[in-house]
Amino acid sequence: MKHEKDLNNSLCTLCPRECRVHRAQGLKGYCQVSGDCVYIARASLHLWEEPCISGTPEMQADPACPINGSGTIFFSGCNLRCIYCQNHEISDRAAGRPVSISQLSQIMLSLQERGAANINLVTPTHYTDSICLAVTMARQDGLTIPIVYNCSGYEKAETLKSLKGIVDIYLTDFKYMDSEIAGRYSKAPDYPEVASLALQEMYAQHPSCSFDESGMMTEGVIVRHLILPGHTKNAMAVIRHIYETCQDNVWFSLMNQYTPVNDIATKAPNLARRVTKREYKKVVDYCLELGMEHVFIQEGDVARESFIPDFFTDNLGLENN
């Protein structure tokens, strides 16, 4: 991890893009971020992650329960920027405000005070060094809840190594096993290889999952896959790779909440619809056929706007820091 004084004096190679731009001088890399501050679009208690991250509806409804959701911090910018991104307002840096490392630390502590089960860092890759400093500072000031690194899977193993001892839970996407699809939708044809190496490093750091007495995860790896319409073959290839790599030592989250947004119909007409029940069932059945036991499955119609937060209003942790 770099020292705070060094963060403004280096070319950025944090992610696989390796843009090598001097962000402190106002230059933007692929992630669309420049300057020497961290940009945050939202910090709030989030209720729609996996049950062991956000808690169950019963926990959230119980006034005596200390778990009020996941303490989620949405960072602006993204090193992947998929054409179908459901959080495109922040991945394109349309939303967000700058905070210092000390302010980021205080936001984490504020979320803990509000009953967050963990600190959930969403799209954090391009701020890794600053995050390490903020977490260290927050822990010195009393932060005790787990740190969740919620990422796209497009990570450098070298950068992940710097997170050992900082991150307790990796909540990572694994989007593609097909390089052609990865290139078409995310301009990252190397995604399958890069994400595989990244997952190996995450798994090496946390080779098993641990839970507290209430069922909340305290350590481990959760791998997510968002099924895209018409791409069940890719989904099954991803599932097979995850199972062959990690067996049942990680949890797998199979999501059917894909929602067409923005102008996706002009960019990729085949993605201008939701995933059908038949497509989702086909992929779920494949998980069961492989023998996967630790799988989160979404039931009912979850592809709705409530999964997409409002990034353009003041929210917890920002207005007072």
PDB file of C-alpha atoms in Angstrom, residues 83 185 258 260-273:
ATOM      1  CA  ILE A  83     -22.795  -0.811 -21.965  1.00  0.00           C
ATOM      2  CA  TYR A 185     -20.197  -5.328 -23.885  1.00  0.00           C
ATOM      3  CA  TYR A 258     -31.104  -7.447 -15.308  1.00  0.00           C
ATOM      4  CA  PRO A 260     -32.673  -2.634 -19.717  1.00  0.00           C
ATOM      5  CA  VAL A 261     -31.699   0.992 -19.123  1.00  0.00           C
ATOM      6  CA  ASN A 262     -30.530   4.061 -20.976  1.00  0.00           C
ATOM      7  CA  ASP A 263     -30.245   3.636 -24.768  1.00  0.00           C
ATOM      8  CA  ILE A 264     -29.313  -0.039 -24.708  1.00  0.00           C
ATOM      9  CA  ALA A 265     -31.712  -0.810 -27.603  1.00  0.00           C
ATOM     10  CA  THR A 266     -29.483   1.209 -29.945  1.00  0.00           C
ATOM     11  CA  LYS A 267     -26.243  -0.237 -28.591  1.00  0.00           C
ATOM     12  CA  ALA A 268     -27.255  -3.891 -28.311  1.00  0.00           C
ATOM     13  CA  PRO A 269     -30.830  -4.696 -29.411  1.00  0.00           C
ATOM     14  CA  ASN A 270     -30.532  -8.223 -28.049  1.00  0.00           C
ATOM     15  CA  LEU A 271     -30.178  -6.803 -24.530  1.00  0.00           C
ATOM     16  CA  ALA A 272     -33.321  -4.662 -24.724  1.00  0.00           C
ATOM     17  CA  ARG A 273     -35.413  -7.140 -22.737  1.00  0.00           C
TER      18      ARG A 273
END
